[in-house]
CSV table of C-alpha atoms in Angstrom, one decimal:
chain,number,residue,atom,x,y,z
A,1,UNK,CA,136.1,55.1,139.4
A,2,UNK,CA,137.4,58.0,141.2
A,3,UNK,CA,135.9,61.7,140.3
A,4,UNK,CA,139.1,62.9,137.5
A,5,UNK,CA,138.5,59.3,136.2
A,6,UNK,CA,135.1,60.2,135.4
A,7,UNK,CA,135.5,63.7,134.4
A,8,UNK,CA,138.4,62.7,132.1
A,9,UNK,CA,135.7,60.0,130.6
A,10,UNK,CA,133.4,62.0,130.1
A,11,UNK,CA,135.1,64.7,128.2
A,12,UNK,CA,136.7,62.0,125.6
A,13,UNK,CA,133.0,60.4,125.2
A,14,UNK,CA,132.3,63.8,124.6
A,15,UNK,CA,135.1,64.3,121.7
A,16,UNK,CA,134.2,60.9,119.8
A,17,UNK,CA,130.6,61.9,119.3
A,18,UNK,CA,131.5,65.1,117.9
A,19,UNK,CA,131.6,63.3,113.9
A,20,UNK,CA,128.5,60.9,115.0
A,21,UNK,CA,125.9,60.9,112.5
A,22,UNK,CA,123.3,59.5,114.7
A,23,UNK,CA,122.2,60.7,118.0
A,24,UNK,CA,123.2,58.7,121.0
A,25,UNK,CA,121.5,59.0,124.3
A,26,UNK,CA,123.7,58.6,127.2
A,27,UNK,CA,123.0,58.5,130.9
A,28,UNK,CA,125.3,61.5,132.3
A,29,UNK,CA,126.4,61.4,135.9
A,30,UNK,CA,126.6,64.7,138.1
A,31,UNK,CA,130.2,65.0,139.4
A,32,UNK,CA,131.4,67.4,142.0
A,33,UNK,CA,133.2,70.5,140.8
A,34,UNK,CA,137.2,70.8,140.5
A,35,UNK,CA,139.6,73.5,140.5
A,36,UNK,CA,141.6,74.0,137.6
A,37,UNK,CA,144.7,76.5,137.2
A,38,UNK,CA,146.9,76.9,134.5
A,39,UNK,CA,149.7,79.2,135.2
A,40,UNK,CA,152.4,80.0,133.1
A,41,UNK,CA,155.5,82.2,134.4
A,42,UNK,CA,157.4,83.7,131.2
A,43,UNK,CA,159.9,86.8,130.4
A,44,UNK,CA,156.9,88.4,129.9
A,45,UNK,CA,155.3,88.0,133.2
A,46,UNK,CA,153.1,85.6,134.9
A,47,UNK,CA,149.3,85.2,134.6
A,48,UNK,CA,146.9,82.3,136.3
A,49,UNK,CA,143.4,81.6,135.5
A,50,UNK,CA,141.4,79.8,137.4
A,51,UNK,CA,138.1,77.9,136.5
A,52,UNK,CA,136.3,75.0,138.1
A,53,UNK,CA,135.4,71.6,136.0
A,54,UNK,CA,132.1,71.7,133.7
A,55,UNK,CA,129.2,69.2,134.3
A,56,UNK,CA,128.2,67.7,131.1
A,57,UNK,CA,124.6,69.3,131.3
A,58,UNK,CA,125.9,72.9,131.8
A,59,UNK,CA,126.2,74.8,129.0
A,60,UNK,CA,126.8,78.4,131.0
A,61,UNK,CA,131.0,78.5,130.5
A,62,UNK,CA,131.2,81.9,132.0
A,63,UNK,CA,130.0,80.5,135.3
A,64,UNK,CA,133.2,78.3,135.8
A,65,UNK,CA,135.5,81.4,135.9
A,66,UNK,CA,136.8,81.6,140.0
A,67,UNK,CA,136.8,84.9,141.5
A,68,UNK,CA,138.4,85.7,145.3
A,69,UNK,CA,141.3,83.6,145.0
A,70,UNK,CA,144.9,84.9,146.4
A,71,UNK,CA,147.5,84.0,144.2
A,72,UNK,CA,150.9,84.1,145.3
A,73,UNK,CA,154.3,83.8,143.4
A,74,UNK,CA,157.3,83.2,145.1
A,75,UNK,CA,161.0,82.0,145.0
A,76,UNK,CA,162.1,80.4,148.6
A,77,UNK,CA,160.6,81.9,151.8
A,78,UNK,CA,160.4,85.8,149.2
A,79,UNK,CA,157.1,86.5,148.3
A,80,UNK,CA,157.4,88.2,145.2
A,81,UNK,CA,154.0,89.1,144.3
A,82,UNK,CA,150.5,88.5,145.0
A,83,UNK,CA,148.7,88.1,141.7
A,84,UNK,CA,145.5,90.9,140.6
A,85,UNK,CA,142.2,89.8,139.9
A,86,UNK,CA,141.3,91.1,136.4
A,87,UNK,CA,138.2,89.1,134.8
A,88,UNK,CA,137.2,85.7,132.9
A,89,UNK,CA,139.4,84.1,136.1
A,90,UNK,CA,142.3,85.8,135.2
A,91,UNK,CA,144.7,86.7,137.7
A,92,UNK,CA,147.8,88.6,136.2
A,93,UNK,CA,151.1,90.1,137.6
A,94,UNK,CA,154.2,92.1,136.1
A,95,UNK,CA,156.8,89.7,137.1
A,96,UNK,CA,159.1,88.2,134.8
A,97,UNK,CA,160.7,84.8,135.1
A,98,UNK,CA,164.4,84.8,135.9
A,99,UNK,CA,167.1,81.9,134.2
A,100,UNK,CA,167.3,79.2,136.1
A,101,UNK,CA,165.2,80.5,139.2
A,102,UNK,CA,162.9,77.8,141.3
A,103,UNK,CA,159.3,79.3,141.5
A,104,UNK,CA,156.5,78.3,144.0
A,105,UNK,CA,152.9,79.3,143.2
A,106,UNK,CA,150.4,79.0,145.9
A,107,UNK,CA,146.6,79.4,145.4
A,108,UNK,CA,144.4,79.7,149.0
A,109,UNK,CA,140.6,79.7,148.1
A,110,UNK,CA,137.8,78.7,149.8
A,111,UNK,CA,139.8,77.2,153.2
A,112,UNK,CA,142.0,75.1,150.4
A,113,UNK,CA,145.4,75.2,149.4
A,114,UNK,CA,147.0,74.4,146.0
A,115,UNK,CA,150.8,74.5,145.7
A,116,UNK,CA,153.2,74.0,142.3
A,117,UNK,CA,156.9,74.8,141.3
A,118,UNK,CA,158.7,75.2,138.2
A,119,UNK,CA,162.0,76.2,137.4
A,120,UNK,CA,162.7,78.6,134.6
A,121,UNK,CA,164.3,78.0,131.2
A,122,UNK,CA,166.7,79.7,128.9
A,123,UNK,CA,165.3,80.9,125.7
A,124,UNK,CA,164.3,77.9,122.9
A,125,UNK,CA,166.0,78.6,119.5
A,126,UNK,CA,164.2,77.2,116.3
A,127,UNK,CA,166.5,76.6,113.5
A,128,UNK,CA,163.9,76.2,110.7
A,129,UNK,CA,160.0,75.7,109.9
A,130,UNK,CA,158.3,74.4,106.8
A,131,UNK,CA,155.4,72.6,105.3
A,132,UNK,CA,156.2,69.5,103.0
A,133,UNK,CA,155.1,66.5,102.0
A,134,UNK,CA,155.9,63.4,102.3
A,135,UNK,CA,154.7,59.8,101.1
A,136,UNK,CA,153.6,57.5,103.8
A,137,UNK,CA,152.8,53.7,102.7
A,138,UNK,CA,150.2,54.8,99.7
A,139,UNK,CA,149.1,58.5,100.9
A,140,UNK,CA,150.8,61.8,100.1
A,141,UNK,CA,151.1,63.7,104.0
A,142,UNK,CA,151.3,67.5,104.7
A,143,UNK,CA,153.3,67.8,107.6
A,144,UNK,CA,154.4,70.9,109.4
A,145,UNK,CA,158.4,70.5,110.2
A,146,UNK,CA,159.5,72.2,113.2
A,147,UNK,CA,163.7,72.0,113.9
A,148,UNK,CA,165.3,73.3,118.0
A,149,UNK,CA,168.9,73.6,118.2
A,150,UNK,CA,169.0,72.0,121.8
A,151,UNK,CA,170.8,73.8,124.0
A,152,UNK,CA,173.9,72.2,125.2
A,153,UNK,CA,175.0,70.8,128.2
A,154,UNK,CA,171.7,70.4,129.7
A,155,UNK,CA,168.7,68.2,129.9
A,156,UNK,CA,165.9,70.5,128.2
A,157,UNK,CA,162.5,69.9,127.2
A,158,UNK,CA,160.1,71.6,124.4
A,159,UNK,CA,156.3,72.1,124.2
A,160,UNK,CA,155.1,73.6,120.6
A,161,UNK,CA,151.4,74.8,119.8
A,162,UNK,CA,151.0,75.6,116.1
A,163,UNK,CA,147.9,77.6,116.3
A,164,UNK,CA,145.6,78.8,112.8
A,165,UNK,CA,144.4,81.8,112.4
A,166,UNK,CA,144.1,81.9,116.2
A,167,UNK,CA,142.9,78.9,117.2
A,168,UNK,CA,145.1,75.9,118.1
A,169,UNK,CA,145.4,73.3,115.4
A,170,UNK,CA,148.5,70.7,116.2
A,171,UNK,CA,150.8,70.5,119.6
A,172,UNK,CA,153.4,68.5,121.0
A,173,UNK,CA,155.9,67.8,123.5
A,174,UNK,CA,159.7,66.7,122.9
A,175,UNK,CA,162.7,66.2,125.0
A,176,UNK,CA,166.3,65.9,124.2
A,177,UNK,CA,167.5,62.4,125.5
A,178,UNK,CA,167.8,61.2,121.8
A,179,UNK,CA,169.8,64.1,120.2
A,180,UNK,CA,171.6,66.3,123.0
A,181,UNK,CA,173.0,69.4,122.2
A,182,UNK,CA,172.3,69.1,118.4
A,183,UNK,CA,169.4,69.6,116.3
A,184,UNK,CA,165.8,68.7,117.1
A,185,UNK,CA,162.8,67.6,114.6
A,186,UNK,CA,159.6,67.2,115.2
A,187,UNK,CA,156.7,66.6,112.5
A,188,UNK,CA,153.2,67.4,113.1
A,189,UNK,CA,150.6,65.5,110.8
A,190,UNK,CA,148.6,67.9,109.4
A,191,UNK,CA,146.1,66.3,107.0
A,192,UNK,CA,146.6,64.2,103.7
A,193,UNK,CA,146.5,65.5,100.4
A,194,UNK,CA,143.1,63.8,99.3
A,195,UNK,CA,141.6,65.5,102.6
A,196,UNK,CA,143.4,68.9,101.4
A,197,UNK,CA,141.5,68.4,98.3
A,198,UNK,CA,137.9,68.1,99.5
A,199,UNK,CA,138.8,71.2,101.6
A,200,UNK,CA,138.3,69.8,104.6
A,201,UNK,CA,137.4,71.9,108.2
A,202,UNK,CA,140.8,70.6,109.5
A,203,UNK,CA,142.3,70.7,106.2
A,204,UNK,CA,144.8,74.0,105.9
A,205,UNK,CA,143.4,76.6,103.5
A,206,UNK,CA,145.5,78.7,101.6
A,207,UNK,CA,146.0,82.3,103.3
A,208,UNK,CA,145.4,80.4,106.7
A,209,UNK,CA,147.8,82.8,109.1
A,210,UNK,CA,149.7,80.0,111.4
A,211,UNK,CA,151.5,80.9,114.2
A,212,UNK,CA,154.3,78.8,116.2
A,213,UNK,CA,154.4,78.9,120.1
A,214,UNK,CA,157.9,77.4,121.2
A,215,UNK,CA,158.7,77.4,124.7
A,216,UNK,CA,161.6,75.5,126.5
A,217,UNK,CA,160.2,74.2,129.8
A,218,UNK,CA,161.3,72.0,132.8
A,219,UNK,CA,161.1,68.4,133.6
A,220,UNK,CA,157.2,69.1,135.8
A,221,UNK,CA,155.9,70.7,133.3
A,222,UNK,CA,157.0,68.6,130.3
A,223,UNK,CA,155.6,65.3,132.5
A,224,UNK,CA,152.2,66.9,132.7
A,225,UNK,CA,151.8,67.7,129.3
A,226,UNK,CA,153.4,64.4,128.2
A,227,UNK,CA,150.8,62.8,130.3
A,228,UNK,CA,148.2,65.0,128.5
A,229,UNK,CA,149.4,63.6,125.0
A,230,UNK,CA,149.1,59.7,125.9
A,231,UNK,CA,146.1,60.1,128.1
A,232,UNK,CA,143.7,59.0,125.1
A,233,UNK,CA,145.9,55.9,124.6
A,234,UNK,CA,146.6,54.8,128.0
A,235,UNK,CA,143.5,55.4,129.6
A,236,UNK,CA,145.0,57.2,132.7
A,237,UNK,CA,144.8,60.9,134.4
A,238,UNK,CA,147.2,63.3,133.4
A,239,UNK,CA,150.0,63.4,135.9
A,240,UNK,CA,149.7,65.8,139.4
A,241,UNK,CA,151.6,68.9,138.8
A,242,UNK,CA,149.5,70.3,141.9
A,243,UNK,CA,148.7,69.5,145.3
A,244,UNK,CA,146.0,69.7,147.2
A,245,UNK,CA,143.7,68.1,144.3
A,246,UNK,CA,143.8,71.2,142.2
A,247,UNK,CA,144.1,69.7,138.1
A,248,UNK,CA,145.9,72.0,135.6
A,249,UNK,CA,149.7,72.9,135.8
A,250,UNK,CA,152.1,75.8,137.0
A,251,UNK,CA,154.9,76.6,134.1
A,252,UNK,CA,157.9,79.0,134.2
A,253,UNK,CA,159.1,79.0,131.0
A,254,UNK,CA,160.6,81.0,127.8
A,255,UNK,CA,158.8,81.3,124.9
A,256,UNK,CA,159.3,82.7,121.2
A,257,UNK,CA,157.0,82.7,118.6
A,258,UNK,CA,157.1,82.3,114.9
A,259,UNK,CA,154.3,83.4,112.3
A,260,UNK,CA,153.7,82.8,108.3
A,261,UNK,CA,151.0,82.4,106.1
A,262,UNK,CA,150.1,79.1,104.7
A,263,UNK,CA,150.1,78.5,100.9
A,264,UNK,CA,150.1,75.2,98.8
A,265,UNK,CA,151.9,75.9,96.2
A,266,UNK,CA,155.0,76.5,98.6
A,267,UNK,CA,155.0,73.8,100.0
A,268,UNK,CA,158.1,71.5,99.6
A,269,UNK,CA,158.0,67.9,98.7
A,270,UNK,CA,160.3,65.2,99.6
């Protein structure tokens, strides 16, 4: 099993024992640090960090950040910026993504070289969002309903986080191959309503402040995070979206946001 393979394993062996009741004593394996970037390039401006893989014995998180990296953005042979330093592996610049510009981002550290692109994306347009229920064989299901007017005349694809009270709850990935240039649906499963009535941890609580992250983003990036969504199921890596054996991804995209506060007694039924 090659060293992703066994990092990847790890982490969902990890995951699964997080509701074990009884402690399980595995034998853990050492394997060799990797880089990891995830770099996003919006209307806003661009921002990188960079970290290196966790062994499972290492509990010190802070010591994965990566300092002395150069961090390049550029479109063709122009340099446009070389990314700042600023801390927790954070590199940041001022520039803004341009409609329907071709990035490259380049990372040099250590005597190794990572290289992505990504092309830039008009701006996503959400039509509606809602909580409701609805029946599913014998249980009653909250799910959070999310509609995109797709933009027309274009292949586009979507990636939504629906984070509460900060902290990321559901997310997806959705392209437009079914439904071109007209409306878009997609339902997260949130929790059913006997779970909602324990008052579960993952359970939504009434006054819980949720906030929608919708960003339209190209073909590279929506592979990766596709890849990302299956990976439990199939058993497989998530996709390269750099090279030089650096994990993570490089994404220019648009994004909007949408925020509300979550109440039960609003929410529809159908």
């Amino acid at each position: 099993m090659n060293k992703p393979s066994r990092l990847f394993l790890f982490l969902f062996l990890a995951l699964g024992m997080v509701s074990c009741e009884k402690e399980i004593d595995l034998d853990y394996h050492s394997v060799d640090e990797l880089y990891v970037a995830e770099a996003c390039l919006t209307q806003d401006g661009t921002k990188v960090r960079i970290t290196t893989t966790q062994d499972m014995h290492d509990n010190n998180r802070n010591a994965h950040n990566v300092e002395g990296a150069t961090v390049v953005l550029s479109m063709g042979e122009e340099v446009l910026d070389t990314l700042r330093y600023t801390k927790n592996g954070y590199y940041t610049s001022n520039y803004k993504g341009i409609y329907p510009c071709v990035y490259t981002l380049d990372i040099y550290l250590n005597g190794r070289h990572f290289s992505s692109t990504s092309t830039m994306q008009q701006a996503p347009q959400m039509n509606s969002f809602r909580f409701v229920w609805k029946k599913v064989v014998t249980e009653k299901m909250l799910f959070a309903d999310l509609k995109l007017q797709d933009i027309p005349g274009e292949n586009n694809y979507y990636f939504m986080h629906i984070y509460r009270n900060g902290i990321g709850y559901r997310w997806a990935v959705m392209r437009d191959e079914s439904n071109p240039g007209a409306e878009l649906q997609q339902l997260f499963s949130c929790t059913t309503e006997r779970e909602l009535d324990k008052n579960n941890d993952d359970a939504l609580h009434d006054g819980d402040y949720i906030e929608v992250e919708i960003r339209s983003i190209d073909r590279r990036a929506y592979d990766y995070f596709y890849s990302m969504q299956v990976m439990q199921n199939s058993g497989t890596n998530p996709v390269e979206n750099f090279t030089g054996g650096c994990l993570g991804y490089f994404s220019a995209y648009h994004v909007m946001t949408y925020t509300t506060v979550f109440y039960r007694e609003s929410v529809e039924e159908e």
